[in-house]
Coordinates of C-alpha atoms in Angstrom, one line a residue:
X1 CA 5.0 3.3 -130.0
X2 CA 8.3 3.5 -129.3
X3 CA 11.0 0.5 -129.9
X4 CA 12.2 -1.2 -126.8
X5 CA 15.2 -0.5 -125.4
X6 CA 17.3 -2.5 -122.8
X7 CA 16.3 -1.0 -119.6
X8 CA 12.8 -1.7 -121.2
X9 CA 13.3 -5.6 -121.4
X10 CA 14.8 -5.6 -117.7
X11 CA 11.8 -3.6 -116.4
X12 CA 9.7 -6.4 -117.9
X13 CA 11.5 -9.0 -116.0
X14 CA 11.4 -7.3 -112.6
X15 CA 8.2 -7.1 -110.5
X16 CA 5.9 -4.9 -111.0
X17 CA 3.9 -3.7 -108.0
X18 CA 0.5 -6.5 -108.4
X19 CA -1.8 -4.1 -106.9
X20 CA -1.3 -1.2 -109.5
X21 CA -0.9 -3.9 -111.8
X22 CA -4.2 -5.5 -110.8
X23 CA -5.9 -2.2 -110.4
X24 CA -4.9 -1.1 -114.3
X25 CA -6.0 -4.5 -115.8
X26 CA -9.5 -4.2 -114.2
X27 CA -9.6 -0.4 -115.3
X28 CA -8.6 -1.9 -118.8
X29 CA -11.3 -4.5 -118.8
X30 CA -13.8 -1.8 -117.7
X31 CA -12.6 0.5 -120.7
X32 CA -12.2 -1.9 -123.4
X33 CA -15.0 -4.3 -122.5
X34 CA -17.5 -2.5 -120.7
X35 CA -16.6 -4.9 -117.7
X36 CA -17.7 -4.5 -114.2
X37 CA -15.4 -3.9 -111.7
X38 CA -17.0 -5.3 -109.0
X39 CA -17.4 -8.4 -111.1
X40 CA -13.3 -8.4 -112.7
X41 CA -11.1 -7.6 -109.8
X42 CA -12.3 -9.8 -107.1
X43 CA -11.8 -12.7 -109.8
X44 CA -8.4 -11.2 -110.8
X45 CA -7.2 -10.9 -107.1
X46 CA -8.0 -14.8 -106.7
X47 CA -6.1 -15.6 -109.7
X48 CA -3.4 -14.2 -109.1
X49 CA -3.3 -15.1 -105.5
X50 CA -3.1 -11.3 -104.0
X51 CA -4.2 -10.9 -100.9
X52 CA -4.0 -9.2 -97.5
X53 CA -2.7 -5.2 -98.1
X54 CA -1.8 -5.6 -101.9
X55 CA -6.0 -6.7 -102.1
X56 CA -7.2 -3.8 -100.4
X57 CA -4.5 -1.1 -101.9
X58 CA -5.7 -2.7 -105.6
X59 CA -9.1 -2.3 -104.3
X60 CA -9.1 1.0 -103.2
X61 CA -7.0 2.6 -106.7
X62 CA -9.8 0.4 -108.9
X63 CA -12.9 1.4 -107.7
X64 CA -11.7 4.9 -106.1
X65 CA -10.3 5.8 -109.9
X66 CA -13.6 4.4 -111.6
X67 CA -15.5 6.6 -109.4
X68 CA -13.8 9.6 -109.8
X69 CA -13.1 9.1 -113.2
X70 CA -15.0 12.6 -114.6
X71 CA -13.1 14.8 -112.1
X72 CA -10.1 12.7 -112.8
X73 CA -10.5 13.0 -116.8
X74 CA -11.1 16.7 -116.5
X75 CA -7.5 17.6 -114.7
X76 CA -6.0 15.1 -117.0
X77 CA -6.8 16.9 -119.8
X78 CA -5.7 20.4 -118.5
X79 CA -2.5 19.0 -117.3
X80 CA -2.1 17.1 -120.7
X81 CA -3.2 20.2 -122.8
X82 CA -5.2 18.1 -125.0
X83 CA -8.6 15.9 -124.5
X84 CA -8.5 12.6 -122.8
X85 CA -10.2 11.1 -126.1
X86 CA -7.1 12.4 -127.8
X87 CA -4.8 10.2 -125.5
X88 CA -4.0 6.5 -126.1
X89 CA -6.3 4.1 -124.0
X90 CA -3.7 2.4 -122.3
X91 CA -1.6 5.1 -121.2
X92 CA -5.1 6.9 -120.0
X93 CA -5.9 4.4 -117.6
X94 CA -2.4 4.1 -115.9
X95 CA -2.8 8.3 -115.9
X96 CA -6.4 7.8 -114.5
X97 CA -4.7 5.5 -112.0
X98 CA -1.8 7.7 -111.2
X99 CA -3.9 10.9 -110.8
X100 CA -6.1 9.0 -108.2
X101 CA -3.2 8.4 -105.7
X102 CA -1.9 11.9 -106.0
X103 CA -5.4 13.7 -105.9
X104 CA -7.4 11.5 -103.2
X105 CA -5.0 9.2 -101.6
X106 CA -2.0 9.7 -98.9
X107 CA 0.1 7.7 -101.5
X108 CA 3.1 10.1 -102.0
X109 CA 3.7 12.1 -104.9
X110 CA 7.0 10.3 -105.8
X111 CA 5.6 6.8 -105.4
X112 CA 2.5 7.2 -107.2
X113 CA 4.3 8.9 -110.2
X114 CA 7.0 6.4 -110.5
X115 CA 5.0 3.3 -110.2
X116 CA 2.8 5.0 -112.7
X117 CA 5.9 5.3 -115.2
X118 CA 6.9 1.8 -114.6
X119 CA 3.7 0.3 -116.3
X120 CA 3.8 2.2 -118.9
X121 CA 7.5 2.0 -119.4
X122 CA 7.4 -2.1 -118.9
X123 CA 4.5 -2.1 -121.8
X124 CA 4.7 1.0 -123.8
X125 CA 8.6 2.0 -124.1
X126 CA 10.6 5.0 -122.5
X127 CA 8.2 8.0 -124.8
X128 CA 5.3 6.9 -123.5
X129 CA 6.6 6.8 -120.2
X130 CA 8.0 10.3 -120.5
X131 CA 4.9 11.7 -121.7
X132 CA 2.8 10.1 -118.6
X133 CA 5.6 11.3 -116.3
X134 CA 5.0 14.5 -117.7
X135 CA 1.5 14.7 -117.4
X136 CA 1.0 13.1 -113.7
X137 CA 4.0 15.7 -112.3
X138 CA 2.2 18.7 -113.6
X139 CA -0.9 17.0 -111.8
X140 CA 0.8 16.5 -108.5
X141 CA 1.5 20.3 -108.2
X142 CA -1.7 21.1 -107.3
X143 CA -4.2 19.4 -104.8
X144 CA -7.8 18.6 -105.7
X145 CA -9.2 21.8 -104.3
X146 CA -7.2 23.7 -106.5
X147 CA -7.8 22.1 -109.5
X148 CA -11.6 22.1 -108.8
X149 CA -11.5 25.9 -108.4
X150 CA -9.5 26.3 -111.6
X151 CA -12.2 23.9 -114.0
X152 CA -15.3 23.3 -112.5
X153 CA -18.2 25.9 -113.1
X154 CA -18.8 28.9 -110.3
X155 CA -20.7 28.0 -107.5
X156 CA -22.2 31.5 -108.3
X157 CA -23.4 30.9 -111.7
X158 CA -24.3 27.1 -111.1
X159 CA -24.3 25.6 -108.4
X160 CA -25.4 22.0 -109.6
X161 CA -22.9 21.8 -112.1
X162 CA -20.1 22.9 -109.4
X163 CA -21.1 20.4 -107.3
X164 CA -21.6 17.5 -109.8
X165 CA -18.3 18.6 -110.9
X166 CA -16.6 18.6 -107.5
X167 CA -18.3 15.1 -106.4
X168 CA -17.5 13.2 -109.3
X169 CA -20.7 13.0 -111.1
X170 CA -22.3 13.5 -114.7
X171 CA -24.4 16.6 -114.1
X172 CA -27.6 15.2 -115.6
X173 CA -27.3 12.5 -112.7
X174 CA -26.8 15.9 -110.2
X175 CA -29.9 17.6 -111.5
X176 CA -32.0 14.5 -111.0
X177 CA -31.0 14.0 -107.3
X178 CA -31.2 18.0 -107.1
X179 CA -35.1 17.3 -108.2
X180 CA -35.9 14.7 -106.0
X181 CA -34.2 16.5 -103.1
X182 CA -37.0 19.1 -103.3
X183 CA -34.3 21.6 -105.3
X184 CA -32.3 22.0 -101.8
X185 CA -28.3 22.8 -102.5
X186 CA -27.6 21.8 -99.5
X187 CA -28.9 18.4 -99.7
X188 CA -27.5 17.8 -102.8
X189 CA -23.9 18.5 -101.7
X190 CA -24.8 15.6 -98.9
X191 CA -26.0 13.2 -101.2
X192 CA -23.1 13.8 -103.9
X193 CA -20.7 13.5 -101.1
X194 CA -22.2 10.2 -100.2
X195 CA -22.5 8.9 -103.0
X196 CA -18.7 9.5 -103.7
X197 CA -17.8 7.9 -100.9
X198 CA -16.7 4.0 -100.6
X199 CA -19.7 2.3 -99.0
X200 CA -19.3 -0.3 -96.3
X201 CA -20.3 -3.7 -96.7
X202 CA -23.9 -5.0 -95.6
X203 CA -24.2 -8.4 -94.6
X204 CA -28.1 -9.8 -94.1
X205 CA -28.9 -12.3 -91.4
X206 CA -31.3 -14.8 -93.0
X207 CA -34.3 -15.4 -90.4
X208 CA -34.4 -18.8 -89.1
X209 CA -30.9 -19.6 -89.9
X210 CA -29.2 -17.2 -87.8
X211 CA -29.9 -13.8 -86.0
X212 CA -28.2 -10.4 -86.8
X213 CA -26.4 -10.3 -83.3
X214 CA -25.1 -13.8 -84.4
X215 CA -23.8 -12.7 -87.4
X216 CA -22.0 -9.9 -86.0
X217 CA -20.2 -11.7 -83.5
X218 CA -19.2 -14.6 -85.7
X219 CA -18.0 -11.7 -88.3
X220 CA -16.5 -9.0 -86.2
X221 CA -19.1 -6.1 -87.2
X222 CA -21.6 -4.3 -86.4
X223 CA -25.4 -4.7 -86.1
X224 CA -27.2 -2.3 -88.7
X225 CA -29.4 0.7 -87.5
X226 CA -32.1 0.1 -89.6
X227 CA -33.0 -3.6 -90.9
X228 CA -33.2 -6.2 -88.2
X229 CA -30.9 -8.5 -90.0
X230 CA -28.3 -6.2 -91.2
X231 CA -24.7 -6.3 -90.1
X232 CA -22.2 -3.7 -90.9
X233 CA -19.1 -5.2 -91.7
X234 CA -16.0 -3.6 -91.2
X235 CA -13.5 -5.1 -93.5
X236 CA -12.3 -8.3 -95.0
X237 CA -13.9 -10.7 -97.6
X238 CA -17.7 -11.6 -97.0
X239 CA -17.0 -14.8 -98.7
X240 CA -14.4 -16.4 -96.3
X241 CA -17.1 -16.0 -93.2
X242 CA -18.4 -19.3 -92.4
X243 CA -22.2 -18.1 -92.3
X244 CA -22.1 -16.9 -95.5
X245 CA -20.5 -19.9 -97.1
X246 CA -23.2 -22.3 -95.5
X247 CA -25.9 -19.8 -97.0
X248 CA -26.8 -18.6 -93.8
X249 CA -26.4 -15.1 -94.5
X250 CA -25.6 -13.0 -97.7
X251 CA -24.2 -9.6 -98.8
X252 CA -27.0 -7.0 -99.3
X253 CA -27.2 -3.6 -98.9
X254 CA -29.7 -2.8 -95.8
X255 CA -31.8 -0.7 -97.8
X256 CA -32.7 -3.7 -100.2
X257 CA -33.6 -5.7 -97.2
X258 CA -36.3 -3.4 -95.7
X259 CA -37.9 -3.4 -99.2
X260 CA -38.2 -7.3 -98.8
X261 CA -39.1 -6.8 -95.3
X262 CA -41.7 -4.7 -95.9
X263 CA -43.0 -7.1 -98.6
X264 CA -44.0 -9.6 -95.3
X265 CA -44.9 -6.8 -93.2
X266 CA -47.4 -4.9 -94.8
X267 CA -50.7 -5.3 -93.8
X268 CA -53.3 -7.3 -96.2
X269 CA -56.7 -7.4 -96.1
X270 CA -58.7 -10.5 -95.4
X271 CA -56.6 -13.7 -94.3
X272 CA -53.1 -14.1 -96.3
X273 CA -53.0 -17.7 -98.3
X274 CA -49.7 -17.3 -98.3
X275 CA -48.8 -17.0 -102.0
X276 CA -46.3 -14.4 -102.5
X277 CA -44.2 -13.5 -105.9
X278 CA -41.1 -11.8 -106.5
X279 CA -41.7 -10.5 -109.9
X280 CA -38.1 -9.6 -111.1
X281 CA -36.1 -11.6 -108.8
X282 CA -32.5 -11.8 -109.9
X283 CA -30.2 -12.3 -108.7
X284 CA -31.7 -13.7 -105.6
X285 CA -30.8 -11.3 -102.3
X286 CA -34.4 -10.4 -102.1
X287 CA -35.8 -13.4 -103.1
X288 CA -34.0 -15.4 -100.4
X289 CA -34.9 -12.6 -98.0
X290 CA -38.6 -13.0 -98.9
X291 CA -38.1 -16.9 -99.2
X292 CA -36.7 -16.8 -95.2
X293 CA -39.9 -14.8 -94.1
X294 CA -42.1 -16.9 -95.7
X295 CA -40.9 -20.0 -94.4
X296 CA -41.1 -18.3 -90.8
X297 CA -44.8 -17.4 -92.1
X298 CA -45.7 -20.6 -93.8
X299 CA -46.1 -19.1 -97.2
X300 CA -44.4 -19.6 -100.7
X301 CA -42.8 -17.5 -102.8
X302 CA -43.1 -17.7 -107.0
X303 CA -39.9 -16.0 -107.9
X304 CA -39.8 -14.9 -111.5
X305 CA -36.6 -13.9 -113.6
X306 CA -36.3 -13.4 -117.4
X307 CA -32.9 -14.5 -117.7
X308 CA -31.2 -18.5 -117.5
X309 CA -28.5 -17.3 -115.9
X310 CA -29.6 -15.1 -112.9
X311 CA -32.2 -17.6 -112.6
X312 CA -29.7 -20.3 -112.0
X313 CA -28.1 -18.0 -109.2
X314 CA -31.4 -17.5 -107.6
X315 CA -31.8 -21.1 -107.2
X316 CA -28.4 -21.5 -105.7
X317 CA -29.2 -18.4 -103.2
X318 CA -33.2 -19.6 -102.3
X319 CA -31.7 -23.4 -102.2
X320 CA -33.8 -25.4 -98.6
X321 CA -36.2 -22.2 -99.0
X322 CA -40.1 -22.3 -100.2
X323 CA -39.3 -20.7 -103.2
X324 CA -40.1 -21.6 -107.0
X325 CA -38.0 -20.1 -109.6
X326 CA -39.4 -19.4 -113.2
X327 CA -37.8 -18.5 -116.1
X328 CA -40.2 -15.6 -117.9
X329 CA -40.7 -12.5 -119.1
X330 CA -42.9 -11.3 -115.4
X331 CA -45.1 -9.1 -117.9
X332 CA -46.6 -12.4 -119.4
X333 CA -45.4 -15.1 -117.0
X334 CA -48.8 -17.1 -117.3
X335 CA -49.1 -16.7 -113.4
X336 CA -52.9 -17.2 -111.9
X337 CA -53.9 -13.7 -110.5
X338 CA -54.5 -14.4 -106.5
X339 CA -51.2 -13.6 -104.9
X340 CA -51.4 -12.0 -101.6
X341 CA -48.4 -10.3 -101.9
X342 CA -45.9 -8.9 -104.6
X343 CA -42.9 -7.4 -104.8
X344 CA -42.0 -5.5 -107.8
X345 CA -38.2 -4.4 -107.5
X346 CA -38.1 -3.4 -110.9
X347 CA -35.1 -3.0 -113.6
X348 CA -34.1 0.6 -113.4
X349 CA -31.1 3.0 -114.1
X350 CA -29.4 1.9 -110.8
X351 CA -28.9 5.8 -109.9
X352 CA -29.6 4.7 -106.3
X353 CA -26.7 2.4 -106.0
X354 CA -23.8 4.4 -107.9
X355 CA -21.7 4.1 -104.8
X356 CA -21.3 0.3 -104.9
X357 CA -21.2 0.2 -108.9
X358 CA -18.5 2.9 -109.8
X359 CA -18.2 3.2 -113.2
X360 CA -22.1 3.3 -113.7
X361 CA -22.5 6.6 -113.2
X362 CA -20.1 7.0 -116.5
X363 CA -22.2 5.2 -118.7
X364 CA -25.6 5.5 -117.9
X365 CA -27.3 8.1 -120.3
X366 CA -30.8 9.8 -119.6
X367 CA -32.3 8.3 -122.6
X368 CA -31.8 4.9 -120.6
X369 CA -34.6 6.2 -118.0
X370 CA -37.1 6.7 -121.0
X371 CA -37.0 3.2 -122.0
X372 CA -36.9 1.5 -118.5
X373 CA -40.0 3.9 -117.4
X374 CA -42.4 1.9 -120.6
X375 CA -41.0 -1.2 -118.8
X376 CA -41.7 -0.5 -115.4
X377 CA -45.1 0.7 -116.1
X378 CA -45.8 -2.3 -118.0
X379 CA -44.8 -4.3 -115.1
X380 CA -46.5 -2.8 -112.2
X381 CA -49.6 -2.9 -114.6
X382 CA -49.1 -6.8 -114.6
X383 CA -48.7 -6.7 -110.7
X384 CA -51.8 -4.9 -110.0
X385 CA -53.7 -7.6 -112.1
X386 CA -51.9 -10.4 -110.4
X387 CA -52.8 -9.2 -107.0
X388 CA -55.8 -10.6 -105.3
X389 CA -58.6 -7.8 -104.1
X390 CA -57.1 -7.0 -100.0
X391 CA -53.4 -7.8 -101.4
X392 CA -50.4 -5.7 -101.6
X393 CA -47.7 -4.7 -104.3
X394 CA -44.9 -3.2 -103.0
X395 CA -42.9 -1.5 -105.7
X396 CA -39.5 -0.7 -106.1
X397 CA -36.6 0.5 -107.6
X398 CA -32.6 1.2 -106.7
X399 CA -33.0 5.0 -108.3
X400 CA -34.4 8.2 -106.7
X401 CA -35.5 9.4 -110.4
X402 CA -38.6 11.0 -110.0
X403 CA -39.6 9.3 -113.4
X404 CA -39.1 6.0 -112.2
X405 CA -40.3 6.5 -109.0
X406 CA -43.4 8.7 -108.5
X407 CA -44.5 9.0 -111.5
X408 CA -44.5 5.8 -112.3
X409 CA -47.0 4.9 -109.5
X410 CA -48.7 7.8 -110.3
X411 CA -49.4 6.8 -114.0
X412 CA -50.6 3.3 -113.0
X413 CA -52.8 4.5 -110.2
X414 CA -54.6 7.0 -112.5
X415 CA -55.5 3.8 -114.8
X416 CA -57.0 1.7 -111.8
X417 CA -59.4 3.0 -109.8
X418 CA -59.5 0.1 -107.8
X419 CA -56.2 0.7 -106.5
X420 CA -54.8 2.9 -103.3
X421 CA -51.7 3.5 -102.3
X422 CA -51.1 3.2 -98.9
X423 CA -48.2 4.6 -96.5
X424 CA -45.2 2.8 -96.7
X425 CA -43.4 5.0 -94.1
X426 CA -44.6 2.4 -91.0
X427 CA -43.4 -0.3 -92.4
X428 CA -39.5 1.0 -92.6
X429 CA -37.9 1.5 -89.5
X430 CA -35.7 4.4 -90.0
X431 CA -36.0 8.4 -89.3
X432 CA -36.6 11.0 -91.6
X433 CA -38.8 9.6 -94.3
X434 CA -40.0 12.6 -95.5
X435 CA -44.2 13.4 -96.0
X436 CA -44.9 9.8 -97.7
X437 CA -46.9 8.2 -98.7
X438 CA -44.1 6.5 -100.4
X439 CA -40.3 5.8 -99.0
X440 CA -37.1 7.4 -100.3
X441 CA -33.8 6.0 -98.9
X442 CA -30.4 8.2 -99.2
X443 CA -27.1 7.3 -98.7
X444 CA -26.3 10.8 -96.6
X445 CA -29.6 10.1 -94.8
X446 CA -29.9 6.1 -94.1
X447 CA -26.6 5.2 -94.9
X448 CA -28.3 3.1 -97.6
X449 CA -28.3 3.4 -101.6
X450 CA -30.9 5.1 -102.7
X451 CA -33.7 2.5 -102.7
X452 CA -37.5 3.3 -103.4
X453 CA -40.5 2.0 -102.3
X454 CA -44.3 2.6 -102.7
X455 CA -47.1 0.0 -101.7
X456 CA -50.1 0.0 -103.6
X457 CA -53.3 -2.5 -102.7
X458 CA -55.8 -3.6 -104.1
X459 CA -59.6 -2.7 -103.0
X460 CA -62.0 -5.1 -102.2

């Protein structure tokens, strides 16, 4: 890096834009430490006392830049005349931040470029700042559509590749979605477009504590379209709501709420003895909703979680609910069989929640799925062993990947002739649920994460 000049030192002493500094620092943590933006940024905003419009701007810039990283990197490489791997990481963070402002916000070109240059000058000096200035000015000469037309695969030759580029997804993920959507290019475009948008915050009103109508009134939100417990929050920090602080409500995607609800309302054969199980319960959102429903029904939930840290999060979330938390590997937790209802929300690739974890799409690799599928089959096999005759297992993943969903279910059913799959669609109060018997939710169809659920019943 170049040596400091007098104007560089003066720039360090003056105040840089706090929102952009927070966004840059979060992106750096994601790049250097594989941190998660949705964990780093809120803590940083609190520690730096960034609130109001500055906090909103930092949030939009951070999540938007992380979400669009693939397309942004391709444009940066074209403008810089070199691969992004050859650009210094600290400069790349700022280039990504500046490019996002130029391509996907209404921030003026001058402000986007000048604030980015200031960030680099204050830390790296005039030479690197000049490089960033030149690259961003070249990017600003075209809008995103023109860049896409130049850099993306052609629609005629590679429709999946074109859509993956345009909507900032790795190609392999677009191919997974394409397969799960029956090979429809139109549905793929709709799914990728919805996945590329910043999602609204969904709240869950825990039954027995507060209703969705009461929560909507208290929060200024709207009652959800599908889950009877859901409220759509228009903005603001949900942690500031009294209902959330007191444990009457929480932040939970509507699709996850529908999964937990399905466990409680699915029809068992014979009397429900009140033994319910959440096999992979961390960090506790579904366990809390299931516990609230169990409390109303006179049931009890055993919640199993392999991580002590996540188990502690569950304990805090389910306080005052009939939920017992056990730290164990759910494949060998020492539980006695005979459960009436079992929720297996299995560890998965998370491809269905990419809109809420913006950097995750660039971290996941196809090989990750192969390892997860083995674990999912083992867990579902254990769930089938633990459920009583006439009882139910709800298998769910936050992924639409066929290997993690229908193929796992089919493989376990093939090995257990005493287990049948029942139609899950009547358990989910939503439209466009497909041919069944499983349910696959989608952001572009239901406004939820792409949750999958299948219901298995052990025959008597």
